[in-house]
Short mmCIF file of C-alpha atoms in Angstrom, two decimals:
data_model
loop_
_atom_site.label_atom_id
_atom_site.label_comp_id
_atom_site.label_asym_id
_atom_site.label_seq_id
_atom_site.Cartn_x
_atom_site.Cartn_y
_atom_site.Cartn_z
CA MET A 5 97.95 -81.96 -86.42
CA THR A 6 100.85 -80.10 -84.75
CA GLU A 7 104.36 -81.33 -84.34
CA ILE A 8 103.53 -82.30 -80.73
CA ASP A 9 100.60 -84.40 -81.97
CA ARG A 10 102.99 -86.17 -84.37
CA MET A 11 105.31 -87.00 -81.38
CA LEU A 12 102.46 -88.41 -79.30
CA ALA A 13 101.47 -90.50 -82.25
CA ALA A 14 105.01 -91.70 -82.81
CA ASN A 15 105.04 -92.88 -79.15
CA ARG A 16 102.57 -95.60 -80.15
CA GLU A 17 105.27 -97.02 -82.42
CA TRP A 18 107.79 -96.85 -79.71
CA MET A 19 105.65 -98.98 -77.43
CA ALA A 20 106.09 -101.83 -79.92
CA GLN A 21 109.88 -101.82 -79.22
CA PHE A 22 109.63 -100.81 -75.57
CA PRO A 23 112.28 -102.89 -73.61
CA GLY A 24 110.17 -103.37 -70.45
CA ASP A 25 110.26 -102.04 -67.00
CA LEU A 26 113.81 -101.12 -65.57
CA PRO A 27 115.22 -99.88 -62.28
CA VAL A 28 115.28 -96.12 -61.59
CA ALA A 29 119.10 -96.09 -60.89
CA PRO A 30 121.13 -95.84 -64.01
CA ALA A 31 122.84 -99.16 -64.62
CA ARG A 32 126.17 -97.66 -65.79
CA GLY A 33 126.42 -95.07 -63.00
CA VAL A 34 127.05 -92.19 -65.34
CA ALA A 35 125.39 -88.72 -65.70
CA VAL A 36 125.73 -87.02 -69.11
CA VAL A 37 125.70 -83.20 -69.00
CA ALA A 38 125.08 -81.93 -72.53
CA CYS A 39 123.87 -78.97 -74.68
CA MET A 40 120.16 -79.15 -75.76
CA ASP A 41 121.29 -78.91 -79.49
CA SER A 42 118.87 -80.89 -81.71
CA ARG A 43 121.71 -82.52 -83.61
CA MET A 44 122.92 -84.65 -80.55
CA PRO A 45 120.94 -87.84 -80.16
CA LEU A 46 122.93 -88.79 -77.05
CA PHE A 47 121.73 -92.45 -76.78
CA GLY A 48 122.91 -93.17 -80.23
CA MET A 49 125.99 -90.94 -80.13
CA LEU A 50 127.29 -92.65 -76.97
CA GLY A 51 125.95 -96.14 -77.42
CA LEU A 52 123.64 -95.83 -74.44
CA GLY A 53 120.92 -98.36 -73.70
CA VAL A 54 117.64 -97.61 -72.07
CA GLY A 55 118.20 -97.29 -68.29
CA GLU A 56 121.98 -96.80 -68.42
CA ALA A 57 122.69 -93.07 -67.68
CA HIS A 58 121.15 -89.86 -66.68
CA VAL A 59 120.89 -87.19 -69.27
CA ILE A 60 121.02 -83.45 -68.15
CA ARG A 61 120.79 -80.96 -70.94
CA ASN A 62 120.41 -77.18 -71.21
CA ALA A 63 121.40 -74.30 -73.59
CA GLY A 64 125.16 -74.65 -73.99
CA GLY A 65 125.61 -77.65 -71.68
CA VAL A 66 126.86 -75.08 -69.14
CA VAL A 67 127.00 -75.71 -65.38
CA THR A 68 124.35 -73.80 -63.56
CA ASP A 69 122.84 -74.22 -60.10
CA ASP A 70 120.29 -76.39 -61.77
CA THR A 71 122.96 -78.66 -63.25
CA LEU A 72 124.49 -78.97 -59.76
CA ARG A 73 121.02 -79.79 -58.33
CA SER A 74 120.47 -82.44 -60.97
CA LEU A 75 123.88 -83.96 -60.43
CA ALA A 76 123.44 -84.01 -56.62
CA VAL A 77 120.11 -85.89 -57.06
CA SER A 78 121.76 -88.21 -59.58
CA GLN A 79 124.65 -88.96 -57.18
CA HIS A 80 123.01 -88.94 -53.79
CA LEU A 81 119.69 -90.49 -54.61
CA LEU A 82 120.45 -92.64 -57.61
CA GLY A 83 124.07 -93.72 -57.16
CA THR A 84 125.96 -92.21 -60.25
CA ARG A 85 129.58 -91.23 -59.74
CA ALA A 86 130.87 -90.45 -63.16
CA VAL A 87 130.07 -87.24 -65.15
CA VAL A 88 130.82 -86.69 -68.87
CA LEU A 89 130.20 -83.22 -70.48
CA VAL A 90 129.20 -82.98 -74.12
CA HIS A 91 129.46 -79.53 -75.74
CA HIS A 92 129.55 -79.13 -79.54
CA THR A 93 130.77 -77.03 -82.42
CA ASP A 94 128.53 -74.50 -84.12
CA CYS A 95 126.59 -73.74 -80.88
CA GLY A 96 123.87 -71.02 -80.91
CA LEU A 97 125.47 -69.52 -77.77
CA GLN A 98 128.76 -68.91 -79.58
CA LYS A 99 126.95 -66.53 -82.03
CA ALA A 100 125.62 -63.95 -79.58
CA SER A 101 126.69 -62.16 -76.44
CA ASP A 102 124.78 -61.96 -73.22
CA ALA A 103 124.08 -58.26 -73.73
CA GLU A 104 122.76 -58.82 -77.33
CA PHE A 105 120.56 -61.68 -76.18
CA ALA A 106 119.07 -59.60 -73.38
CA ASP A 107 118.38 -56.70 -75.86
CA LEU A 108 116.76 -59.11 -78.21
CA VAL A 109 114.44 -60.62 -75.64
CA GLU A 110 113.59 -57.12 -74.25
CA SER A 111 112.79 -55.79 -77.76
CA ARG A 112 110.48 -58.71 -78.46
CA THR A 113 108.72 -59.18 -75.12
CA GLY A 114 109.16 -55.91 -73.26
CA HIS A 115 110.88 -57.72 -70.47
CA ARG A 116 114.63 -58.00 -69.86
CA PRO A 117 115.48 -61.40 -68.64
CA PRO A 118 117.05 -61.63 -65.06
CA TRP A 119 119.56 -64.40 -66.16
CA PRO A 120 122.34 -64.23 -68.70
CA ALA A 121 122.19 -66.29 -71.88
CA ARG A 122 125.62 -67.80 -70.89
CA ALA A 123 127.14 -67.09 -74.31
CA PHE A 124 130.71 -68.32 -74.80
CA ALA A 125 133.52 -67.93 -77.31
CA ASP A 126 135.88 -70.83 -77.02
CA VAL A 127 134.05 -74.25 -76.72
CA ASP A 128 137.09 -76.12 -75.35
CA ALA A 129 137.60 -73.45 -72.67
CA ASP A 130 133.95 -73.72 -71.61
CA VAL A 131 134.23 -77.44 -71.35
CA ARG A 132 137.32 -77.11 -69.10
CA GLU A 133 135.61 -74.46 -66.94
CA SER A 134 132.54 -76.77 -66.56
CA MET A 135 134.76 -79.70 -65.55
CA ARG A 136 136.46 -77.44 -62.97
CA ILE A 137 133.15 -76.32 -61.46
CA ILE A 138 131.77 -79.84 -61.14
CA ALA A 139 135.04 -81.29 -59.78
CA ALA A 140 135.09 -78.52 -57.13
CA ALA A 141 131.42 -78.58 -56.21
CA PRO A 142 131.23 -79.39 -52.38
CA TYR A 143 127.83 -81.09 -52.66
CA LEU A 144 128.90 -83.82 -55.13
CA LEU A 145 130.61 -87.26 -54.90
CA SER A 146 132.01 -87.35 -58.48
CA ALA A 147 134.71 -90.09 -58.99
CA GLU A 148 135.38 -89.20 -62.66
CA VAL A 149 134.66 -86.01 -64.56
CA ARG A 150 135.49 -85.78 -68.18
CA GLY A 151 134.60 -83.38 -71.02
CA THR A 152 134.03 -83.72 -74.73
CA VAL A 153 133.16 -81.64 -77.78
CA TYR A 154 130.91 -83.16 -80.44
CA GLU A 155 131.91 -82.13 -83.99
CA VAL A 156 128.45 -81.60 -85.57
CA ALA A 157 129.99 -81.70 -89.18
CA SER A 158 131.46 -85.15 -88.76
CA GLY A 159 129.84 -86.95 -85.83
CA LEU A 160 133.14 -87.32 -83.89
CA LEU A 161 133.09 -86.90 -80.09
CA ARG A 162 136.51 -85.43 -79.21
CA GLU A 163 137.66 -85.58 -75.60
CA VAL A 164 138.94 -82.31 -74.14
CA VAL A 165 142.10 -82.81 -72.08
CA MET B 14 138.29 -98.99 -69.33
CA THR B 15 135.76 -96.87 -67.62
CA GLU B 16 131.99 -96.49 -68.63
CA ILE B 17 133.06 -93.10 -70.13
CA ASP B 18 135.78 -94.70 -72.10
CA ARG B 19 133.08 -97.18 -73.46
CA MET B 20 130.94 -94.21 -74.56
CA LEU B 21 133.88 -92.57 -76.43
CA ALA B 22 134.51 -95.90 -78.21
CA ALA B 23 130.84 -96.30 -79.06
CA ASN B 24 130.91 -92.89 -80.79
CA ARG B 25 133.21 -94.37 -83.49
CA GLU B 26 130.28 -96.73 -84.34
CA TRP B 27 127.84 -93.75 -84.42
CA MET B 28 130.04 -92.01 -87.00
CA ALA B 29 129.30 -94.78 -89.46
CA GLN B 30 125.56 -93.84 -89.34
CA PHE B 31 126.08 -90.16 -88.90
CA PRO B 32 123.43 -88.29 -91.05
CA GLY B 33 125.68 -85.39 -92.07
CA ASP B 34 125.84 -81.74 -91.21
CA LEU B 35 122.46 -80.08 -90.39
CA PRO B 36 121.28 -76.53 -89.49
CA VAL B 37 121.56 -75.37 -85.88
CA ALA B 38 117.84 -74.33 -85.80
CA PRO B 39 115.59 -77.36 -84.94
CA ALA B 40 113.63 -78.41 -88.09
CA ARG B 41 110.38 -79.01 -86.24
CA GLY B 42 110.34 -75.88 -84.07
CA VAL B 43 109.80 -77.77 -80.79
CA ALA B 44 111.66 -77.82 -77.48
CA VAL B 45 111.21 -80.87 -75.24
CA VAL B 46 111.60 -80.29 -71.49
CA ALA B 47 112.01 -83.63 -69.73
CA CYS B 48 113.34 -85.35 -66.68
CA MET B 49 116.96 -86.69 -66.82
CA ASP B 50 115.66 -90.32 -66.09
CA SER B 51 117.79 -92.90 -67.90
CA ARG B 52 114.77 -94.83 -69.05
CA MET B 53 113.64 -92.10 -71.46
CA PRO B 54 115.31 -92.19 -74.82
CA LEU B 55 113.54 -89.16 -76.08
CA PHE B 56 114.54 -89.38 -79.82
CA GLY B 57 113.10 -92.94 -79.99
CA MET B 58 110.16 -92.34 -77.67
CA LEU B 59 108.95 -89.24 -79.68
CA GLY B 60 110.03 -90.38 -83.10
CA LEU B 61 112.56 -87.44 -83.28
CA GLY B 62 115.07 -87.36 -86.10
CA VAL B 63 118.44 -85.71 -85.76
CA GLY B 64 118.16 -81.97 -85.99
CA GLU B 65 114.43 -81.79 -85.25
CA ALA B 66 113.92 -80.59 -81.66
CA HIS B 67 115.77 -79.10 -78.70
CA VAL B 68 116.02 -81.27 -75.68
CA ILE B 69 116.24 -79.77 -72.17
CA ARG B 70 116.58 -82.15 -69.25
CA ASN B 71 117.04 -81.90 -65.49
CA ALA B 72 116.19 -83.83 -62.31
CA GLY B 73 112.38 -84.01 -62.43
CA GLY B 74 111.88 -82.16 -65.65
CA VAL B 75 110.90 -79.25 -63.49
CA VAL B 76 110.95 -75.62 -64.58
CA THR B 77 113.71 -73.53 -63.02
CA ASP B 78 115.43 -70.41 -64.01
CA ASP B 79 117.84 -72.46 -66.08
CA THR B 80 114.89 -74.08 -67.97
CA LEU B 81 113.55 -70.64 -68.77
CA ARG B 82 116.98 -69.46 -69.92
CA SER B 83 117.22 -72.48 -72.13
CA LEU B 84 113.77 -71.98 -73.62
CA ALA B 85 114.45 -68.35 -74.17
CA VAL B 86 117.67 -69.19 -76.15
CA SER B 87 115.69 -71.88 -77.99
CA GLN B 88 112.86 -69.46 -79.01
CA HIS B 89 114.70 -66.15 -79.49
CA LEU B 90 117.90 -67.37 -81.09
CA LEU B 91 116.77 -70.56 -82.69
CA GLY B 92 113.11 -70.10 -83.54
CA THR B 93 111.21 -72.82 -81.66
CA ARG B 94 107.66 -71.91 -80.57
CA ALA B 95 106.19 -75.20 -79.24
CA VAL B 96 107.15 -76.75 -75.80
CA VAL B 97 106.32 -80.30 -74.70
CA LEU B 98 107.01 -81.44 -71.08
CA VAL B 99 107.88 -85.00 -70.40
CA HIS B 100 107.65 -86.10 -66.73
CA HIS B 101 107.32 -89.78 -65.83
CA THR B 102 106.14 -92.34 -63.32
CA ASP B 103 108.52 -93.81 -60.60
CA CYS B 104 110.56 -90.62 -60.49
CA GLY B 105 113.45 -90.49 -57.88
CA LEU B 106 112.20 -87.05 -56.83
CA GLN B 107 108.80 -88.61 -55.65
CA LYS B 108 110.62 -90.74 -53.12
CA ALA B 109 112.31 -88.07 -51.01
CA SER B 110 111.47 -84.68 -49.54
CA ASP B 111 113.57 -81.55 -49.99
CA ALA B 112 114.50 -81.67 -46.28
CA GLU B 113 115.49 -85.33 -46.38
CA PHE B 114 117.56 -84.63 -49.41
CA ALA B 115 119.35 -81.62 -47.90
CA ASP B 116 120.06 -83.80 -44.73
CA LEU B 117 121.41 -86.70 -46.88
CA VAL B 118 123.75 -84.34 -48.82
CA GLU B 119 125.00 -82.60 -45.68
CA SER B 120 125.60 -85.83 -43.92
CA ARG B 121 127.75 -87.13 -46.77
CA THR B 122 129.61 -84.09 -47.82
CA GLY B 123 129.52 -81.71 -44.81
CA HIS B 124 127.79 -79.11 -46.94
CA ARG B 125 124.07 -78.27 -46.99
CA PRO B 126 122.99 -77.51 -50.53
CA PRO B 127 121.69 -73.90 -51.22
CA TRP B 128 119.02 -75.25 -53.70
CA PRO B 129 116.10 -77.55 -52.96
CA ALA B 130 115.89 -81.01 -54.60
CA ARG B 131 112.49 -80.01 -56.02
CA ALA B 132 110.74 -83.17 -54.79
CA PHE B 133 107.16 -83.60 -55.75
CA ALA B 134 104.26 -85.92 -54.81
CA ASP B 135 101.75 -85.84 -57.66
CA VAL B 136 103.34 -86.06 -61.16
CA ASP B 137 100.25 -84.78 -62.99
CA ALA B 138 100.09 -81.77 -60.71
CA ASP B 139 103.68 -81.07 -61.29
CA VAL B 140 103.28 -81.22 -65.09
CA ARG B 141 100.31 -78.82 -64.84
CA GLU B 142 102.29 -76.40 -62.68
CA SER B 143 105.24 -76.52 -65.06
CA MET B 144 102.91 -75.83 -68.08
CA ARG B 145 101.46 -72.88 -66.13
CA ILE B 146 104.84 -71.38 -65.42
CA ILE B 147 106.08 -71.68 -68.97
CA ALA B 148 102.82 -70.34 -70.39
CA ALA B 149 103.12 -67.29 -68.04
CA ALA B 150 106.82 -66.66 -68.48
CA PRO B 151 107.17 -62.99 -69.76
CA TYR B 152 110.39 -63.71 -71.64
CA LEU B 153 109.12 -66.41 -73.95
CA LEU B 154 107.13 -66.52 -77.23
CA SER B 155 105.52 -69.97 -76.81
CA ALA B 156 102.70 -70.74 -79.29
CA GLU B 157 101.91 -74.19 -77.82
CA VAL B 158 102.67 -75.61 -74.35
CA ARG B 159 101.62 -79.16 -73.65
CA GLY B 160 102.50 -81.71 -70.88
CA THR B 161 102.85 -85.46 -70.73
CA VAL B 162 103.69 -88.23 -68.35
CA TYR B 163 105.73 -91.23 -69.56
CA GLU B 164 104.65 -94.60 -68.07
CA VAL B 165 108.02 -96.29 -67.42
CA ALA B 166 106.28 -99.64 -66.98
CA SER B 167 104.60 -99.67 -70.34
CA GLY B 168 106.27 -97.14 -72.55
CA LEU B 169 103.07 -95.10 -73.00
CA LEU B 170 103.29 -91.31 -73.26
CA ARG B 171 100.11 -89.94 -71.75
CA GLU B 172 99.03 -86.33 -72.29
CA VAL B 173 98.09 -84.33 -69.10
CA VAL B 174 95.11 -82.23 -69.86
#
């Protein structure tokens, strides 16, 4: 039994507490943009109920073309207008550079990746830059854009101002 | 008080059940690639504990360059080797075409987006195509790639084979 088999089996327990069918548009009109980090259970951390907010996640929680595509779908097709960014302390992308990452991938696979890892040094600065890009994106309709850093050692979500 | 203020306030309750500091590498060695849909609380749905799996999410749960970047970071820097895809029924991207989406964004903002919405018709086919792209990606080290569809009307996670 692999870890994925265990997840499929766990879903049968979830079905017992399944809250029922809900509308496709998020009830609270918010999209969360967060890092993929395994220590961030966003529904629990943010008090989100099922059906309340979109959750977009990638390595670093950085804003890429795919983030903007997802936010555009969220806003234009499904009516969200607020965006909250969730980065965090102790991120894997703070521990390597883009060049070191490309070298590592090439040494292991024989192929140099065409995209940068998007490593960063200062998490607060990265949140501010992400907020700036989203606020300036010409394809979006954001009414509120805010940024936070999750402290993985304490569980505190700190707003970046 | 905005919805984002409510989420920041809810975090203070989360801190009371915070499980403590955990390693950055996911304990179960799995990365989940899922749609951003608000009806999918992945930790609950898959029986995931804090610190166990990476969670990558975008509009549709489709595989883009940003998905491959995130998976490469997950595998090369943080040791995951399994990938499970989670698409779902009643997806917003099944209800529009890429051209209709571009027209809508342009009509509202005056700017035509440079990226497609990534609309799709058949969710099972889209899961299979995503599995194929990940399994064939030359930059990855995936040992297991599996795909699922979450039935939003029942809570069942169905494997696509």
